[in-house]
Amino acid sequence: MRIGELAARGGTTTRALRYYESRGLLSARRAGNGYRSYDESDLKLLRQIRTLQDFGFDLEETRPFVECLRAGHPQGDTCPASLDVYRRKLAELDELIGDLRAVRAEIGVRLASAGGADNAPPMCELEGTV
């Protein structure tokens, strides 16, 4: 398939595909006319990249998954390097969740001290003045 078809089937743009190629994540073959040519295995790589990016993985973090697929594994997350990336991402998410819980708790404290904990609007000194 040509680059436009791969982009459409993979839910991305031709520009993104060229960027993935420049980063070594995809590798196009060239047809006799010079056009890039891709096959179903490239679509599988692209879908792996896109899924991981949708989960918040940066592009470089997708590399072990792509390499795992290229090595002939049926899934990109069955190789040790991919599992390591999963572990790092889970630790990162746990840290972010902890940070968000702390922020939420602080906002709750501030809301309570402002008199808004009972869902009543807080009183304002300027209320009712012109």
mmCIF file of N, CA, C and O in Angstrom, residues 20-80:
data_model
loop_
_atom_site.group_PDB
_atom_site.id
_atom_site.type_symbol
_atom_site.label_atom_id
_atom_site.label_comp_id
_atom_site.label_asym_id
_atom_site.label_seq_id
_atom_site.Cartn_x
_atom_site.Cartn_y
_atom_site.Cartn_z
ATOM 1 N N TYR A 20 7.942 9.090 11.630
ATOM 2 C CA TYR A 20 8.252 7.768 12.201
ATOM 3 C C TYR A 20 9.366 7.098 11.407
ATOM 4 O O TYR A 20 10.247 6.456 11.974
ATOM 5 N N GLU A 21 9.326 7.272 10.093
ATOM 6 C CA GLU A 21 10.376 6.712 9.244
ATOM 7 C C GLU A 21 11.716 7.369 9.556
ATOM 8 O O GLU A 21 12.741 6.688 9.671
ATOM 9 N N SER A 22 11.720 8.687 9.721
ATOM 10 C CA SER A 22 12.974 9.394 10.017
ATOM 11 C C SER A 22 13.543 8.973 11.370
ATOM 12 O O SER A 22 14.750 9.046 11.585
ATOM 13 N N ARG A 23 12.686 8.539 12.285
ATOM 14 C CA ARG A 23 13.108 8.082 13.610
ATOM 15 C C ARG A 23 13.438 6.593 13.631
ATOM 16 O O ARG A 23 13.807 6.039 14.655
ATOM 17 N N GLY A 24 13.279 5.914 12.486
ATOM 18 C CA GLY A 24 13.624 4.507 12.390
ATOM 19 C C GLY A 24 12.566 3.554 12.912
ATOM 20 O O GLY A 24 12.832 2.359 13.085
ATOM 21 N N LEU A 25 11.361 4.047 13.161
ATOM 22 C CA LEU A 25 10.295 3.179 13.661
ATOM 23 C C LEU A 25 9.549 2.483 12.532
ATOM 24 O O LEU A 25 9.031 1.380 12.713
ATOM 25 N N LEU A 26 9.475 3.105 11.402
ATOM 26 C CA LEU A 26 8.902 2.500 10.197
ATOM 27 C C LEU A 26 9.962 2.558 9.114
ATOM 28 O O LEU A 26 10.789 3.474 9.106
ATOM 29 N N SER A 27 9.919 1.594 8.238
ATOM 30 C CA SER A 27 10.853 1.634 7.116
ATOM 31 C C SER A 27 10.089 1.295 5.845
ATOM 32 O O SER A 27 9.541 0.202 5.709
ATOM 33 N N ALA A 28 10.029 2.252 4.964
ATOM 34 C CA ALA A 28 9.309 2.072 3.706
ATOM 35 C C ALA A 28 10.225 1.448 2.666
ATOM 36 O O ALA A 28 11.423 1.696 2.639
ATOM 37 N N ARG A 29 9.623 0.639 1.866
ATOM 38 C CA ARG A 29 10.314 0.163 0.680
ATOM 39 C C ARG A 29 9.932 1.118 -0.450
ATOM 40 O O ARG A 29 8.941 1.810 -0.362
ATOM 41 N N ARG A 30 10.719 1.173 -1.471
ATOM 42 C CA ARG A 30 10.416 2.073 -2.591
ATOM 43 C C ARG A 30 10.006 1.244 -3.799
ATOM 44 O O ARG A 30 10.689 0.291 -4.180
ATOM 45 N N ALA A 31 8.895 1.625 -4.374
ATOM 46 C CA ALA A 31 8.430 0.977 -5.605
ATOM 47 C C ALA A 31 9.288 1.489 -6.765
ATOM 48 O O ALA A 31 10.071 2.433 -6.600
ATOM 49 N N GLY A 32 9.137 0.892 -7.912
ATOM 50 C CA GLY A 32 9.905 1.281 -9.090
ATOM 51 C C GLY A 32 9.743 2.744 -9.444
ATOM 52 O O GLY A 32 10.663 3.364 -9.981
ATOM 53 N N ASN A 33 8.589 3.304 -9.133
ATOM 54 C CA ASN A 33 8.334 4.710 -9.440
ATOM 55 C C ASN A 33 8.816 5.649 -8.328
ATOM 56 O O ASN A 33 8.628 6.851 -8.413
ATOM 57 N N GLY A 34 9.428 5.104 -7.276
ATOM 58 C CA GLY A 34 9.960 5.913 -6.191
ATOM 59 C C GLY A 34 9.004 6.139 -5.036
ATOM 60 O O GLY A 34 9.392 6.692 -4.006
ATOM 61 N N TYR A 35 7.752 5.709 -5.200
ATOM 62 C CA TYR A 35 6.788 5.889 -4.121
ATOM 63 C C TYR A 35 7.084 4.934 -2.971
ATOM 64 O O TYR A 35 7.549 3.814 -3.180
ATOM 65 N N ARG A 36 6.784 5.393 -1.767
ATOM 66 C CA ARG A 36 6.922 4.526 -0.604
ATOM 67 C C ARG A 36 5.890 3.408 -0.705
ATOM 68 O O ARG A 36 4.756 3.639 -1.101
ATOM 69 N N SER A 37 6.297 2.235 -0.255
ATOM 70 C CA SER A 37 5.412 1.071 -0.292
ATOM 71 C C SER A 37 5.426 0.386 1.070
ATOM 72 O O SER A 37 6.493 0.192 1.667
ATOM 73 N N TYR A 38 4.249 0.069 1.569
ATOM 74 C CA TYR A 38 4.098 -0.558 2.886
ATOM 75 C C TYR A 38 3.244 -1.807 2.754
ATOM 76 O O TYR A 38 2.503 -1.968 1.791
ATOM 77 N N ASP A 39 3.311 -2.665 3.775
ATOM 78 C CA ASP A 39 2.474 -3.856 3.780
ATOM 79 C C ASP A 39 1.758 -3.982 5.129
ATOM 80 O O ASP A 39 1.840 -3.088 5.969
ATOM 81 N N GLU A 40 1.086 -5.093 5.339
ATOM 82 C CA GLU A 40 0.301 -5.297 6.562
ATOM 83 C C GLU A 40 1.176 -5.291 7.819
ATOM 84 O O GLU A 40 0.722 -4.875 8.887
ATOM 85 N N SER A 41 2.420 -5.734 7.707
ATOM 86 C CA SER A 41 3.289 -5.717 8.889
ATOM 87 C C SER A 41 3.596 -4.277 9.307
ATOM 88 O O SER A 41 3.711 -3.983 10.504
ATOM 89 N N ASP A 42 3.683 -3.370 8.331
ATOM 90 C CA ASP A 42 3.888 -1.956 8.653
ATOM 91 C C ASP A 42 2.646 -1.378 9.333
ATOM 92 O O ASP A 42 2.763 -0.580 10.269
ATOM 93 N N LEU A 43 1.478 -1.813 8.905
ATOM 94 C CA LEU A 43 0.244 -1.369 9.539
ATOM 95 C C LEU A 43 0.197 -1.849 10.993
ATOM 96 O O LEU A 43 -0.200 -1.104 11.883
ATOM 97 N N LYS A 44 0.654 -3.063 11.237
ATOM 98 C CA LYS A 44 0.694 -3.587 12.609
ATOM 99 C C LYS A 44 1.647 -2.756 13.473
ATOM 100 O O LYS A 44 1.327 -2.422 14.617
ATOM 101 N N LEU A 45 2.808 -2.407 12.927
ATOM 102 C CA LEU A 45 3.751 -1.553 13.652
ATOM 103 C C LEU A 45 3.127 -0.189 13.948
ATOM 104 O O LEU A 45 3.218 0.311 15.071
ATOM 105 N N LEU A 46 2.490 0.379 12.945
ATOM 106 C CA LEU A 46 1.866 1.682 13.112
ATOM 107 C C LEU A 46 0.775 1.635 14.176
ATOM 108 O O LEU A 46 0.691 2.525 15.029
ATOM 109 N N ARG A 47 -0.040 0.609 14.158
ATOM 110 C CA ARG A 47 -1.106 0.496 15.164
ATOM 111 C C ARG A 47 -0.524 0.356 16.564
ATOM 112 O O ARG A 47 -1.071 0.884 17.521
ATOM 113 N N GLN A 48 0.590 -0.354 16.692
ATOM 114 C CA GLN A 48 1.252 -0.488 17.993
ATOM 115 C C GLN A 48 1.732 0.884 18.471
ATOM 116 O O GLN A 48 1.501 1.268 19.618
ATOM 117 N N ILE A 49 2.376 1.622 17.592
ATOM 118 C CA ILE A 49 2.868 2.956 17.931
ATOM 119 C C ILE A 49 1.714 3.858 18.354
ATOM 120 O O ILE A 49 1.764 4.518 19.390
ATOM 121 N N ARG A 50 0.655 3.891 17.561
ATOM 122 C CA ARG A 50 -0.486 4.769 17.828
ATOM 123 C C ARG A 50 -1.189 4.405 19.135
ATOM 124 O O ARG A 50 -1.565 5.282 19.905
ATOM 125 N N THR A 51 -1.347 3.120 19.400
ATOM 126 C CA THR A 51 -1.992 2.689 20.641
ATOM 127 C C THR A 51 -1.186 3.149 21.843
ATOM 128 O O THR A 51 -1.733 3.697 22.804
ATOM 129 N N LEU A 52 0.114 2.936 21.799
ATOM 130 C CA LEU A 52 0.962 3.349 22.912
ATOM 131 C C LEU A 52 0.949 4.864 23.086
ATOM 132 O O LEU A 52 0.915 5.368 24.212
ATOM 133 N N GLN A 53 0.975 5.595 21.994
ATOM 134 C CA GLN A 53 0.915 7.053 22.100
ATOM 135 C C GLN A 53 -0.423 7.503 22.692
ATOM 136 O O GLN A 53 -0.467 8.441 23.478
ATOM 137 N N ASP A 54 -1.495 6.824 22.331
ATOM 138 C CA ASP A 54 -2.797 7.139 22.924
ATOM 139 C C ASP A 54 -2.787 6.912 24.433
ATOM 140 O O ASP A 54 -3.511 7.569 25.172
ATOM 141 N N PHE A 55 -1.975 5.964 24.898
ATOM 142 C CA PHE A 55 -1.846 5.679 26.332
ATOM 143 C C PHE A 55 -0.894 6.648 27.034
ATOM 144 O O PHE A 55 -0.699 6.562 28.236
ATOM 145 N N GLY A 56 -0.266 7.547 26.275
ATOM 146 C CA GLY A 56 0.625 8.525 26.873
ATOM 147 C C GLY A 56 2.106 8.198 26.772
ATOM 148 O O GLY A 56 2.934 8.881 27.365
ATOM 149 N N PHE A 57 2.464 7.176 26.023
ATOM 150 C CA PHE A 57 3.869 6.835 25.825
ATOM 151 C C PHE A 57 4.453 7.823 24.823
ATOM 152 O O PHE A 57 3.801 8.172 23.836
ATOM 153 N N ASP A 58 5.691 8.265 25.065
ATOM 154 C CA ASP A 58 6.311 9.107 24.056
ATOM 155 C C ASP A 58 6.849 8.210 22.944
ATOM 156 O O ASP A 58 6.906 6.987 23.085
ATOM 157 N N LEU A 59 7.215 8.826 21.860
ATOM 158 C CA LEU A 59 7.580 8.062 20.669
ATOM 159 C C LEU A 59 8.750 7.118 20.920
ATOM 160 O O LEU A 59 8.735 5.968 20.489
ATOM 161 N N GLU A 60 9.739 7.576 21.648
ATOM 162 C CA GLU A 60 10.909 6.730 21.899
ATOM 163 C C GLU A 60 10.534 5.513 22.753
ATOM 164 O O GLU A 60 11.131 4.450 22.609
ATOM 165 N N GLU A 61 9.554 5.670 23.623
ATOM 166 C CA GLU A 61 9.119 4.543 24.453
ATOM 167 C C GLU A 61 8.446 3.443 23.637
ATOM 168 O O GLU A 61 8.328 2.311 24.096
ATOM 169 N N THR A 62 8.035 3.753 22.420
ATOM 170 C CA THR A 62 7.401 2.737 21.574
ATOM 171 C C THR A 62 8.426 1.835 20.884
ATOM 172 O O THR A 62 8.088 0.752 20.418
ATOM 173 N N ARG A 63 9.672 2.278 20.848
ATOM 174 C CA ARG A 63 10.704 1.555 20.098
ATOM 175 C C ARG A 63 10.844 0.080 20.490
ATOM 176 O O ARG A 63 10.878 -0.803 19.619
ATOM 177 N N PRO A 64 10.922 -0.270 21.791
ATOM 178 C CA PRO A 64 11.060 -1.689 22.137
ATOM 179 C C PRO A 64 9.891 -2.543 21.643
ATOM 180 O O PRO A 64 10.076 -3.704 21.276
ATOM 181 N N PHE A 65 8.701 -1.963 21.607
ATOM 182 C CA PHE A 65 7.528 -2.694 21.135
ATOM 183 C C PHE A 65 7.632 -2.944 19.631
ATOM 184 O O PHE A 65 7.333 -4.036 19.150
ATOM 185 N N VAL A 66 8.068 -1.922 18.906
ATOM 186 C CA VAL A 66 8.264 -2.048 17.460
ATOM 187 C C VAL A 66 9.342 -3.085 17.168
ATOM 188 O O VAL A 66 9.174 -3.956 16.306
ATOM 189 N N GLU A 67 10.442 -3.013 17.894
ATOM 190 C CA GLU A 67 11.528 -3.977 17.680
ATOM 191 C C GLU A 67 11.076 -5.398 18.007
ATOM 192 O O GLU A 67 11.481 -6.362 17.341
ATOM 193 N N CYS A 68 10.235 -5.543 19.008
ATOM 194 C CA CYS A 68 9.708 -6.855 19.375
ATOM 195 C C CYS A 68 8.873 -7.429 18.225
ATOM 196 O O CYS A 68 9.012 -8.603 17.871
ATOM 197 N N LEU A 69 8.019 -6.594 17.649
ATOM 198 C CA LEU A 69 7.218 -7.042 16.500
ATOM 199 C C LEU A 69 8.107 -7.377 15.310
ATOM 200 O O LEU A 69 7.902 -8.394 14.643
ATOM 201 N N ARG A 70 9.099 -6.535 15.061
ATOM 202 C CA ARG A 70 10.009 -6.794 13.934
ATOM 203 C C ARG A 70 10.782 -8.097 14.110
ATOM 204 O O ARG A 70 11.175 -8.720 13.135
ATOM 205 N N ALA A 71 11.015 -8.476 15.370
ATOM 206 C CA ALA A 71 11.740 -9.724 15.648
ATOM 207 C C ALA A 71 10.865 -10.950 15.421
ATOM 208 O O ALA A 71 11.334 -12.075 15.571
ATOM 209 N N GLY A 72 9.591 -10.717 15.079
ATOM 210 C CA GLY A 72 8.718 -11.837 14.749
ATOM 211 C C GLY A 72 7.758 -12.252 15.855
ATOM 212 O O GLY A 72 7.020 -13.217 15.690
ATOM 213 N N HIS A 73 7.754 -11.535 16.949
ATOM 214 C CA HIS A 73 6.817 -11.854 18.032
ATOM 215 C C HIS A 73 5.406 -11.432 17.620
ATOM 216 O O HIS A 73 5.229 -10.412 16.949
ATOM 217 N N PRO A 74 4.396 -12.194 18.020
ATOM 218 C CA PRO A 74 3.028 -11.858 17.610
ATOM 219 C C PRO A 74 2.500 -10.579 18.247
ATOM 220 O O PRO A 74 1.631 -9.923 17.685
ATOM 221 N N GLN A 75 3.023 -10.218 19.411
ATOM 222 C CA GLN A 75 2.627 -8.992 20.109
ATOM 223 C C GLN A 75 3.886 -8.206 20.448
ATOM 224 O O GLN A 75 4.926 -8.787 20.740
ATOM 225 N N GLY A 76 3.760 -6.885 20.477
ATOM 226 C CA GLY A 76 4.908 -6.043 20.762
ATOM 227 C C GLY A 76 5.285 -5.965 22.222
ATOM 228 O O GLY A 76 6.331 -5.426 22.565
ATOM 229 N N ASP A 77 4.448 -6.529 23.072
ATOM 230 C CA ASP A 77 4.728 -6.428 24.509
ATOM 231 C C ASP A 77 5.128 -7.753 25.142
ATOM 232 O O ASP A 77 4.956 -7.954 26.336
ATOM 233 N N THR A 78 5.685 -8.631 24.340
ATOM 234 C CA THR A 78 6.104 -9.931 24.870
ATOM 235 C C THR A 78 7.616 -10.029 25.068
ATOM 236 O O THR A 78 8.103 -11.072 25.489
ATOM 237 N N CYS A 79 8.325 -8.957 24.800
ATOM 238 C CA CYS A 79 9.783 -8.960 24.944
ATOM 239 C C CYS A 79 10.187 -8.263 26.249
ATOM 240 O O CYS A 79 9.492 -7.361 26.719
ATOM 241 N N PRO A 80 11.307 -8.671 26.831
ATOM 242 C CA PRO A 80 11.749 -8.062 28.095
ATOM 243 C C PRO A 80 11.868 -6.539 28.044
ATOM 244 O O PRO A 80 11.491 -5.855 28.996
#
